PDB file of C-alpha atoms in Angstrom:
ATOM      1  CA  MET A  71      -6.109  -3.466 -31.568  1.00 90.00           C
ATOM      2  CA  ILE A  72      -6.643  -3.232 -27.588  1.00 95.00           C
ATOM      3  CA  SER A  73      -7.958  -6.896 -25.734  1.00 95.00           C
ATOM      4  CA  LEU A  74     -10.379  -6.119 -22.829  1.00 98.00           C
ATOM      5  CA  LYS A  75      -9.288  -9.726 -20.385  1.00 98.00           C
ATOM      6  CA  THR A  76     -11.760 -11.854 -19.226  1.00 98.00           C
ATOM      7  CA  SER A  77     -12.010 -12.948 -15.753  1.00 98.00           C
ATOM      8  CA  GLN A  78      -9.928 -16.076 -16.751  1.00 98.00           C
ATOM      9  CA  GLU A  79      -7.433 -14.104 -18.265  1.00 98.00           C
ATOM     10  CA  GLN A  80      -7.025 -11.237 -15.519  1.00 98.00           C
ATOM     11  CA  ASP A  81      -6.592 -14.450 -12.671  1.00 98.00           C
ATOM     12  CA  LYS A  82      -3.667 -15.238 -15.069  1.00 98.00           C
ATOM     13  CA  MET A  83      -1.812 -11.658 -15.417  1.00 98.00           C
ATOM     14  CA  ARG A  84      -2.783 -11.321 -11.470  1.00 98.00           C
ATOM     15  CA  THR A  85      -0.717 -14.781 -10.761  1.00 98.00           C
ATOM     16  CA  ALA A  86       2.072 -13.335 -13.270  1.00 98.00           C
ATOM     17  CA  GLY A  87       1.831  -9.932 -11.520  1.00 98.00           C
ATOM     18  CA  PHE A  88       2.433 -11.350  -7.695  1.00 98.00           C
ATOM     19  CA  LEU A  89       5.479 -13.262  -8.843  1.00 98.00           C
ATOM     20  CA  VAL A  90       6.565  -9.956 -10.388  1.00 98.00           C
ATOM     21  CA  ALA A  91       6.244  -8.255  -7.012  1.00 98.00           C
ATOM     22  CA  ASP A  92       7.683 -11.501  -5.034  1.00 98.00           C
ATOM     23  CA  VAL A  93      10.876 -10.672  -7.412  1.00 98.00           C
ATOM     24  CA  LEU A  94      11.056  -6.929  -6.466  1.00 98.00           C
ATOM     25  CA  LYS A  95      10.180  -7.669  -2.697  1.00 98.00           C
ATOM     26  CA  LEU A  96      13.373 -10.296  -2.890  1.00 98.00           C
ATOM     27  CA  MET A  97      15.460  -7.367  -4.359  1.00 98.00           C
ATOM     28  CA  ARG A  98      14.694  -5.115  -1.804  1.00 98.00           C
ATOM     29  CA  GLU A  99      15.463  -7.486   0.608  1.00 98.00           C
ATOM     30  CA  LEU A 100      19.287  -8.162  -1.453  1.00 98.00           C
ATOM     31  CA  VAL A 101      20.344  -4.643  -2.432  1.00 98.00           C
ATOM     32  CA  ARG A 102      23.007  -3.306  -0.349  1.00 98.00           C
ATOM     33  CA  PRO A 103      26.801  -2.015  -1.152  1.00 98.00           C
ATOM     34  CA  GLY A 104      29.093  -4.764  -2.418  1.00 98.00           C
ATOM     35  CA  VAL A 105      26.427  -6.725  -4.248  1.00 98.00           C
ATOM     36  CA  THR A 106      26.863  -7.140  -8.100  1.00 98.00           C
ATOM     37  CA  THR A 107      23.862  -6.695 -10.013  1.00 98.00           C
ATOM     38  CA  MET A 108      24.435 -10.278 -11.608  1.00 98.00           C
ATOM     39  CA  VAL A 109      24.153 -11.717  -8.257  1.00 98.00           C
ATOM     40  CA  LEU A 110      20.788 -10.109  -8.305  1.00 98.00           C
ATOM     41  CA  ASP A 111      19.696 -11.297 -11.666  1.00 98.00           C
ATOM     42  CA  LYS A 112      20.240 -14.763 -10.446  1.00 98.00           C
ATOM     43  CA  ARG A 113      18.652 -15.061  -7.272  1.00 98.00           C
ATOM     44  CA  ALA A 114      15.508 -13.096  -9.697  1.00 98.00           C
ATOM     45  CA  ASP A 115      15.826 -15.997 -12.186  1.00 98.00           C
ATOM     46  CA  GLU A 116      15.760 -18.831  -9.295  1.00 98.00           C
ATOM     47  CA  LEU A 117      13.040 -17.198  -7.643  1.00 98.00           C
ATOM     48  CA  ILE A 118      11.089 -17.234 -11.138  1.00 98.00           C
ATOM     49  CA  ALA A 119      12.270 -20.897 -12.098  1.00 98.00           C
ATOM     50  CA  ARG A 120      11.185 -21.909  -8.618  1.00 98.00           C
ATOM     51  CA  ALA A 121       7.376 -20.722  -9.582  1.00 98.00           C
ATOM     52  CA  GLY A 122       7.403 -22.703 -12.964  1.00 97.00           C
ATOM     53  CA  ALA A 123       7.493 -19.277 -14.803  1.00 98.00           C
ATOM     54  CA  THR A 124       9.209 -18.072 -17.681  1.00 98.00           C
ATOM     55  CA  PRO A 125      12.002 -14.557 -17.475  1.00 98.00           C
ATOM     56  CA  ALA A 126       9.853 -12.008 -20.225  1.00 98.00           C
ATOM     57  CA  PHE A 127      13.117 -10.443 -20.760  1.00 98.00           C
ATOM     58  CA  ARG A 128      15.735 -12.858 -21.217  1.00 97.00           C
ATOM     59  CA  GLY A 129      16.198 -13.197 -24.646  1.00 96.00           C
ATOM     60  CA  TYR A 130      14.210 -10.132 -25.846  1.00 96.00           C
ATOM     61  CA  ARG A 131      15.020  -8.643 -29.264  1.00 95.00           C
ATOM     62  CA  VAL A 132      14.166  -5.181 -30.561  1.00 91.00           C
ATOM     63  CA  PRO A 133      14.760  -3.782 -33.944  1.00 90.00           C
ATOM     64  CA  GLY A 134      18.319  -2.447 -34.391  1.00 88.00           C
ATOM     65  CA  VAL A 135      20.061  -4.201 -31.944  1.00 91.00           C
ATOM     66  CA  PRO A 136      21.689  -7.328 -32.769  1.00 91.00           C
ATOM     67  CA  VAL A 137      22.180  -8.981 -28.974  1.00 95.00           C
ATOM     68  CA  PRO A 138      19.181 -10.094 -27.680  1.00 97.00           C
ATOM     69  CA  PHE A 139      18.875  -8.724 -23.290  1.00 98.00           C
ATOM     70  CA  PRO A 140      20.856 -11.267 -21.702  1.00 97.00           C
ATOM     71  CA  GLY A 141      19.458 -10.726 -18.307  1.00 98.00           C
ATOM     72  CA  THR A 142      16.628 -11.759 -16.307  1.00 98.00           C
ATOM     73  CA  ILE A 143      16.143  -8.040 -14.516  1.00 98.00           C
ATOM     74  CA  CYS A 144      16.817  -4.537 -15.980  1.00 98.00           C
ATOM     75  CA  ALA A 145      19.501  -3.465 -13.393  1.00 98.00           C
ATOM     76  CA  SER A 146      20.117   0.499 -14.233  1.00 98.00           C
ATOM     77  CA  ILE A 147      22.542   2.436 -11.518  1.00 98.00           C
ATOM     78  CA  ASN A 148      22.486   5.938 -11.069  1.00 98.00           C
ATOM     79  CA  CYS A 149      22.255   7.989 -14.377  1.00 98.00           C
ATOM     80  CA  GLU A 150      21.250   4.732 -16.035  1.00 98.00           C
ATOM     81  CA  VAL A 151      17.711   5.339 -16.606  1.00 98.00           C
ATOM     82  CA  VAL A 152      16.594   1.582 -17.894  1.00 98.00           C
ATOM     83  CA  HIS A 153      17.832  -1.469 -19.162  1.00 98.00           C
ATOM     84  CA  GLY A 154      20.841  -1.636 -17.875  1.00 98.00           C
ATOM     85  CA  ILE A 155      22.385  -5.112 -18.329  1.00 98.00           C
ATOM     86  CA  PRO A 156      23.504  -7.411 -14.991  1.00 98.00           C
ATOM     87  CA  SER A 157      26.970  -7.864 -14.586  1.00 98.00           C
ATOM     88  CA  GLU A 158      29.767  -9.231 -12.197  1.00 97.00           C
ATOM     89  CA  MET A 159      31.692  -5.980 -12.570  1.00 97.00           C
ATOM     90  CA  ARG A 160      28.816  -3.977 -11.362  1.00 97.00           C
ATOM     91  CA  VAL A 161      29.061  -3.880  -7.835  1.00 98.00           C
ATOM     92  CA  LEU A 162      26.768  -1.546  -5.726  1.00 98.00           C
ATOM     93  CA  GLN A 163      28.578   1.147  -3.778  1.00 98.00           C
ATOM     94  CA  GLU A 164      27.055   2.852  -0.619  1.00 98.00           C
ATOM     95  CA  GLY A 165      25.043   5.704  -1.734  1.00 98.00           C
ATOM     96  CA  ASP A 166      24.004   4.265  -5.115  1.00 98.00           C
ATOM     97  CA  ILE A 167      20.246   4.192  -6.666  1.00 98.00           C
ATOM     98  CA  LEU A 168      19.627   1.077  -8.672  1.00 99.00           C
ATOM     99  CA  SER A 169      16.402   0.444 -10.600  1.00 98.00           C
ATOM    100  CA  VAL A 170      15.624  -2.799 -10.887  1.00 98.00           C
ATOM    101  CA  ASP A 171      12.660  -4.068 -13.732  1.00 98.00           C
ATOM    102  CA  VAL A 172      11.484  -7.177 -14.322  1.00 98.00           C
ATOM    103  CA  GLY A 173       8.689  -9.088 -16.420  1.00 98.00           C
ATOM    104  CA  VAL A 174       7.560 -12.832 -16.218  1.00 98.00           C
ATOM    105  CA  TYR A 175       5.074 -15.151 -17.935  1.00 98.00           C
ATOM    106  CA  VAL A 176       3.125 -17.094 -16.462  1.00 97.00           C
ATOM    107  CA  ASP A 177       0.280 -19.907 -18.294  1.00 97.00           C
ATOM    108  CA  GLY A 178       0.969 -17.575 -21.264  1.00 97.00           C
ATOM    109  CA  PHE A 179       0.417 -14.039 -19.607  1.00 98.00           C
ATOM    110  CA  CYS A 180       2.850 -11.470 -18.649  1.00 98.00           C
ATOM    111  CA  GLY A 181       3.311  -9.343 -15.671  1.00 98.00           C
ATOM    112  CA  ASP A 182       6.058  -6.258 -15.788  1.00 98.00           C
ATOM    113  CA  ALA A 183       6.990  -3.970 -12.946  1.00 98.00           C
ATOM    114  CA  ALA A 184       9.890  -1.785 -11.556  1.00 98.00           C
ATOM    115  CA  CYS A 185      11.549  -0.103  -8.349  1.00 98.00           C
ATOM    116  CA  THR A 186      14.267   1.865  -7.842  1.00 98.00           C
ATOM    117  CA  TYR A 187      16.017   0.750  -4.315  1.00 98.00           C
ATOM    118  CA  PRO A 188      18.806   3.142  -2.269  1.00 98.00           C
ATOM    119  CA  VAL A 189      21.736   1.391  -1.691  1.00 98.00           C
ATOM    120  CA  GLY A 190      22.597   2.388   1.820  1.00 98.00           C
ATOM    121  CA  GLU A 191      22.502   5.951   2.756  1.00 98.00           C
ATOM    122  CA  VAL A 192      21.691   8.090   0.061  1.00 98.00           C
ATOM    123  CA  SER A 193      21.959  11.982  -0.851  1.00 98.00           C
ATOM    124  CA  PRO A 194      18.734  14.224  -0.213  1.00 98.00           C
ATOM    125  CA  LEU A 195      18.502  14.668  -3.603  1.00 98.00           C
ATOM    126  CA  ARG A 196      18.422  11.129  -4.589  1.00 98.00           C
ATOM    127  CA  ARG A 197      16.108  10.331  -1.912  1.00 98.00           C
ATOM    128  CA  LYS A 198      13.708  13.256  -3.018  1.00 98.00           C
ATOM    129  CA  LEU A 199      13.989  11.856  -6.637  1.00 98.00           C
ATOM    130  CA  LEU A 200      12.884   8.097  -5.227  1.00 98.00           C
ATOM    131  CA  GLU A 201      10.155   9.734  -3.848  1.00 98.00           C
ATOM    132  CA  VAL A 202       8.635  12.149  -6.283  1.00 98.00           C
ATOM    133  CA  THR A 203       8.904   9.231  -9.020  1.00 98.00           C
ATOM    134  CA  GLU A 204       6.686   6.670  -6.960  1.00 98.00           C
ATOM    135  CA  ARG A 205       4.547   9.544  -6.281  1.00 98.00           C
ATOM    136  CA  SER A 206       4.014  10.379  -9.796  1.00 98.00           C
ATOM    137  CA  LEU A 207       3.425   6.517 -10.196  1.00 98.00           C
ATOM    138  CA  MET A 208       0.571   6.845  -8.023  1.00 98.00           C
ATOM    139  CA  LYS A 209      -0.979   9.814  -9.123  1.00 98.00           C
ATOM    140  CA  GLY A 210      -0.969   8.595 -12.583  1.00 98.00           C
ATOM    141  CA  LEU A 211      -2.728   5.297 -11.016  1.00 98.00           C
ATOM    142  CA  ALA A 212      -5.432   7.656  -9.498  1.00 98.00           C
ATOM    143  CA  ALA A 213      -6.369   9.043 -12.326  1.00 98.00           C
ATOM    144  CA  VAL A 214      -7.388   5.411 -13.370  1.00 98.00           C
ATOM    145  CA  ILE A 215     -11.256   5.202 -14.142  1.00 98.00           C
ATOM    146  CA  PRO A 216     -13.429   4.320 -16.773  1.00 98.00           C
ATOM    147  CA  GLY A 217     -14.300   6.927 -19.347  1.00 98.00           C
ATOM    148  CA  ALA A 218     -10.819   8.582 -18.506  1.00 98.00           C
ATOM    149  CA  THR A 219      -7.990   8.799 -20.885  1.00 98.00           C
ATOM    150  CA  VAL A 220      -4.188   7.562 -21.160  1.00 98.00           C
ATOM    151  CA  GLY A 221      -3.854  11.628 -21.411  1.00 98.00           C
ATOM    152  CA  ASP A 222      -5.536  12.004 -18.239  1.00 98.00           C
ATOM    153  CA  VAL A 223      -2.890   9.302 -16.641  1.00 98.00           C
ATOM    154  CA  GLY A 224      -0.421  11.144 -18.301  1.00 98.00           C
ATOM    155  CA  HIS A 225      -0.931  14.374 -17.266  1.00 98.00           C
ATOM    156  CA  SER A 226      -1.034  13.233 -13.923  1.00 98.00           C
ATOM    157  CA  VAL A 227       2.271  11.938 -13.951  1.00 98.00           C
ATOM    158  CA  GLU A 228       3.248  15.175 -15.523  1.00 98.00           C
ATOM    159  CA  ALA A 229       2.059  17.658 -13.196  1.00 98.00           C
ATOM    160  CA  CYS A 230       3.691  15.863 -10.181  1.00 98.00           C
ATOM    161  CA  VAL A 231       7.435  15.390 -11.247  1.00 98.00           C
ATOM    162  CA  LYS A 232       7.097  19.133 -13.453  1.00 97.00           C
ATOM    163  CA  SER A 233       5.908  20.485  -9.990  1.00 97.00           C
ATOM    164  CA  GLU A 234       9.331  19.526  -8.338  1.00 97.00           C
ATOM    165  CA  GLY A 235      11.672  20.661 -10.994  1.00 97.00           C
ATOM    166  CA  PHE A 236      12.651  17.215 -12.408  1.00 98.00           C
ATOM    167  CA  GLY A 237      13.010  15.847 -16.029  1.00 97.00           C
ATOM    168  CA  LEU A 238      10.529  13.266 -17.282  1.00 97.00           C
ATOM    169  CA  VAL A 239      11.414  10.669 -19.734  1.00 95.00           C
ATOM    170  CA  ARG A 240       9.523  11.256 -23.042  1.00 95.00           C
ATOM    171  CA  ASP A 241      11.314   8.727 -25.375  1.00 94.00           C
ATOM    172  CA  TYR A 242      10.026   5.882 -23.391  1.00 95.00           C
ATOM    173  CA  ALA A 243       6.290   4.973 -22.195  1.00 97.00           C
ATOM    174  CA  GLY A 244       3.945   2.560 -20.437  1.00 98.00           C
ATOM    175  CA  HIS A 245       2.173   0.240 -22.429  1.00 98.00           C
ATOM    176  CA  GLY A 246      -0.634  -2.241 -23.047  1.00 98.00           C
ATOM    177  CA  ILE A 247       0.376  -5.547 -21.668  1.00 98.00           C
ATOM    178  CA  GLY A 248      -1.032  -9.124 -21.888  1.00 98.00           C
ATOM    179  CA  LYS A 249      -0.481 -12.326 -23.649  1.00 98.00           C
ATOM    180  CA  LYS A 250       2.695 -10.379 -24.628  1.00 97.00           C
ATOM    181  CA  MET A 251       4.748  -7.975 -22.943  1.00 97.00           C
ATOM    182  CA  HIS A 252       4.020  -4.747 -25.078  1.00 97.00           C
ATOM    183  CA  GLU A 253       0.582  -3.979 -26.342  1.00 97.00           C
ATOM    184  CA  PRO A 254      -1.784  -1.523 -27.370  1.00 97.00           C
ATOM    185  CA  PRO A 255      -1.908   1.439 -26.184  1.00 97.00           C
ATOM    186  CA  GLN A 256       1.044   2.910 -25.356  1.00 97.00           C
ATOM    187  CA  VAL A 257       0.856   5.411 -22.255  1.00 98.00           C
ATOM    188  CA  PRO A 258       2.894   8.140 -22.013  1.00 97.00           C
ATOM    189  CA  ASN A 259       3.946   9.578 -18.636  1.00 97.00           C
ATOM    190  CA  TYR A 260       2.897  13.305 -20.247  1.00 98.00           C
ATOM    191  CA  GLY A 261      -0.072  14.253 -22.158  1.00 97.00           C
ATOM    192  CA  LYS A 262      -3.741  16.450 -22.039  1.00 97.00           C
ATOM    193  CA  PRO A 263      -6.671  16.055 -20.180  1.00 98.00           C
ATOM    194  CA  GLY A 264      -9.075  14.152 -22.116  1.00 98.00           C
ATOM    195  CA  SER A 265      -6.894  13.262 -25.011  1.00 97.00           C
ATOM    196  CA  GLY A 266      -5.995   9.480 -26.294  1.00 97.00           C
ATOM    197  CA  VAL A 267      -7.756   6.344 -25.801  1.00 97.00           C
ATOM    198  CA  MET A 268     -10.326   5.907 -23.593  1.00 98.00           C
ATOM    199  CA  LEU A 269     -10.048   3.506 -20.539  1.00 98.00           C
ATOM    200  CA  LYS A 270     -12.688   0.354 -20.152  1.00 98.00           C
ATOM    201  CA  PRO A 271     -13.042  -1.963 -17.482  1.00 98.00           C
ATOM    202  CA  GLY A 272     -11.001  -4.862 -18.742  1.00 98.00           C
ATOM    203  CA  MET A 273      -7.946  -3.305 -20.286  1.00 98.00           C
ATOM    204  CA  THR A 274      -4.272  -4.112 -18.555  1.00 98.00           C
ATOM    205  CA  PHE A 275      -1.804  -2.014 -18.701  1.00 98.00           C
ATOM    206  CA  CYS A 276       1.473  -0.506 -17.170  1.00 98.00           C
ATOM    207  CA  VAL A 277       2.098   3.235 -16.078  1.00 98.00           C
ATOM    208  CA  GLU A 278       6.153   3.653 -15.350  1.00 98.00           C
ATOM    209  CA  PRO A 279       7.182   7.161 -14.843  1.00 98.00           C
ATOM    210  CA  MET A 280      11.128   7.850 -15.499  1.00 98.00           C
ATOM    211  CA  VAL A 281      12.413  10.847 -13.647  1.00 98.00           C
ATOM    212  CA  MET A 282      15.216  12.571 -13.751  1.00 98.00           C
ATOM    213  CA  THR A 283      17.119  15.153 -11.576  1.00 98.00           C
ATOM    214  CA  GLY A 284      18.254  16.815 -14.842  1.00 97.00           C
ATOM    215  CA  GLY A 285      17.609  17.354 -18.159  1.00 96.00           C
ATOM    216  CA  GLU A 286      15.112  15.028 -20.113  1.00 96.00           C
ATOM    217  CA  ALA A 287      17.687  14.184 -22.796  1.00 97.00           C
ATOM    218  CA  VAL A 288      18.600  10.555 -22.938  1.00 98.00           C
ATOM    219  CA  LYS A 289      20.855   8.217 -24.930  1.00 97.00           C
ATOM    220  CA  SER A 290      21.647   4.368 -25.622  1.00 96.00           C
ATOM    221  CA  LEU A 291      24.936   3.372 -24.817  1.00 97.00           C
ATOM    222  CA  LYS A 292      27.331   0.750 -27.581  1.00 94.00           C
ATOM    223  CA  ASP A 293      25.740  -2.760 -25.904  1.00 95.00           C
ATOM    224  CA  GLY A 294      22.573  -0.966 -27.695  1.00 95.00           C
ATOM    225  CA  TRP A 295      20.371  -1.498 -24.387  1.00 97.00           C
ATOM    226  CA  THR A 296      21.597   0.392 -21.465  1.00 98.00           C
ATOM    227  CA  VAL A 297      19.524   4.186 -21.632  1.00 98.00           C
ATOM    228  CA  VAL A 298      21.485   6.716 -19.717  1.00 98.00           C
ATOM    229  CA  THR A 299      20.648  10.719 -19.134  1.00 98.00           C
ATOM    230  CA  VAL A 300      22.784  12.536 -21.680  1.00 98.00           C
ATOM    231  CA  ASP A 301      23.866  15.039 -18.899  1.00 98.00           C
ATOM    232  CA  GLY A 302      24.829  12.639 -16.266  1.00 98.00           C
ATOM    233  CA  SER A 303      22.073  13.554 -13.687  1.00 98.00           C
ATOM    234  CA  ASP A 304      20.215  10.597 -11.307  1.00 98.00           C
ATOM    235  CA  ALA A 305      17.203   8.381 -13.104  1.00 98.00           C
ATOM    236  CA  ALA A 306      14.532   6.465 -10.990  1.00 98.00           C
ATOM    237  CA  HIS A 307      11.689   4.079 -12.689  1.00 98.00           C
ATOM    238  CA  PHE A 308       9.036   2.727 -10.966  1.00 98.00           C
ATOM    239  CA  GLU A 309       5.944   0.539 -13.121  1.00 98.00           C
ATOM    240  CA  HIS A 310       2.942  -1.240 -11.828  1.00 98.00           C
ATOM    241  CA  THR A 311       0.569  -3.544 -13.874  1.00 98.00           C
ATOM    242  CA  ILE A 312      -2.848  -2.602 -13.524  1.00 98.00           C
ATOM    243  CA  LEU A 313      -6.532  -3.684 -14.382  1.00 98.00           C
ATOM    244  CA  VAL A 314      -8.916  -1.247 -15.270  1.00 98.00           C
ATOM    245  CA  THR A 315     -12.199  -2.429 -13.284  1.00 98.00           C
ATOM    246  CA  GLN A 316     -15.753  -0.940 -12.696  1.00 97.00           C
ATOM    247  CA  GLU A 317     -14.852   1.166 -10.298  1.00 96.00           C
ATOM    248  CA  GLY A 318     -11.246   2.583 -11.101  1.00 98.00           C
ATOM    249  CA  TYR A 319      -8.108   0.237 -10.751  1.00 98.00           C
ATOM    250  CA  GLU A 320      -6.484  -2.842  -9.412  1.00 98.00           C
ATOM    251  CA  ILE A 321      -2.641  -3.180  -8.798  1.00 98.00           C
ATOM    252  CA  PHE A 322      -1.510  -6.745 -10.358  1.00 98.00           C
ATOM    253  CA  THR A 323       1.889  -6.172  -9.038  1.00 98.00           C
ATOM    254  CA  PRO A 324       2.049  -5.108  -5.041  1.00 98.00           C
ATOM    255  CA  TRP A 325       5.609  -4.895  -4.571  1.00 98.00           C
ATOM    256  CA  GLN A 326       5.078  -1.780  -2.031  1.00 93.00           C
ATOM    257  CA  GLU A 327       5.566  -2.131   1.378  1.00 70.00           C
TER     258      GLU A 327
END
């Protein structure tokens, strides 16, 4: 069942979302050649702990994967789409792109967002991938008004991505969020206008395009978590947690500069 959040619940989610945004802003400052993804994970964990919050990802379990997720952040490099595990062995190199996904719980409510960062100077194609993926996120959000549908949101994301000739991850989707990190409804990054669940004020959900420079097929690695492109092409991931308002939407995770 889709829950409509009360004003008090919205305030708690707003607090959680702002902390997520603070983590992603810190990541933007720290991402550079020579840094390991474990260093980023530890710094994110420290910031979350100082705020008295709880990481949403660490210890998270999914059916069929025997090991819970070990990190505070997901750190995915280049062809890794999502759910990359932080490691001391993963050293960022000049020209890489790094997707960081992070979630936190504050006072029983969750915030969740993601950004992809250039590591130093990146190729024109990687720069374009980041620009198009972030733009597709904002196109999706622009479709959020009461009476619209999740199909309208997905169609807006898909139209933006496909117009640039890029691939779109279809095996993973945005999602409702609140007391749990994943709640109804699913919010795919593709769809038909007017289809799916109708949007109502008080709904909270995440929109999160995952876009590739190549084909759309993805697979999971042997660790059970890391998702990569099958053809080895690059991937980018941007995400916001939002609230549907009477007029449109409010971003709960304002990580953008």
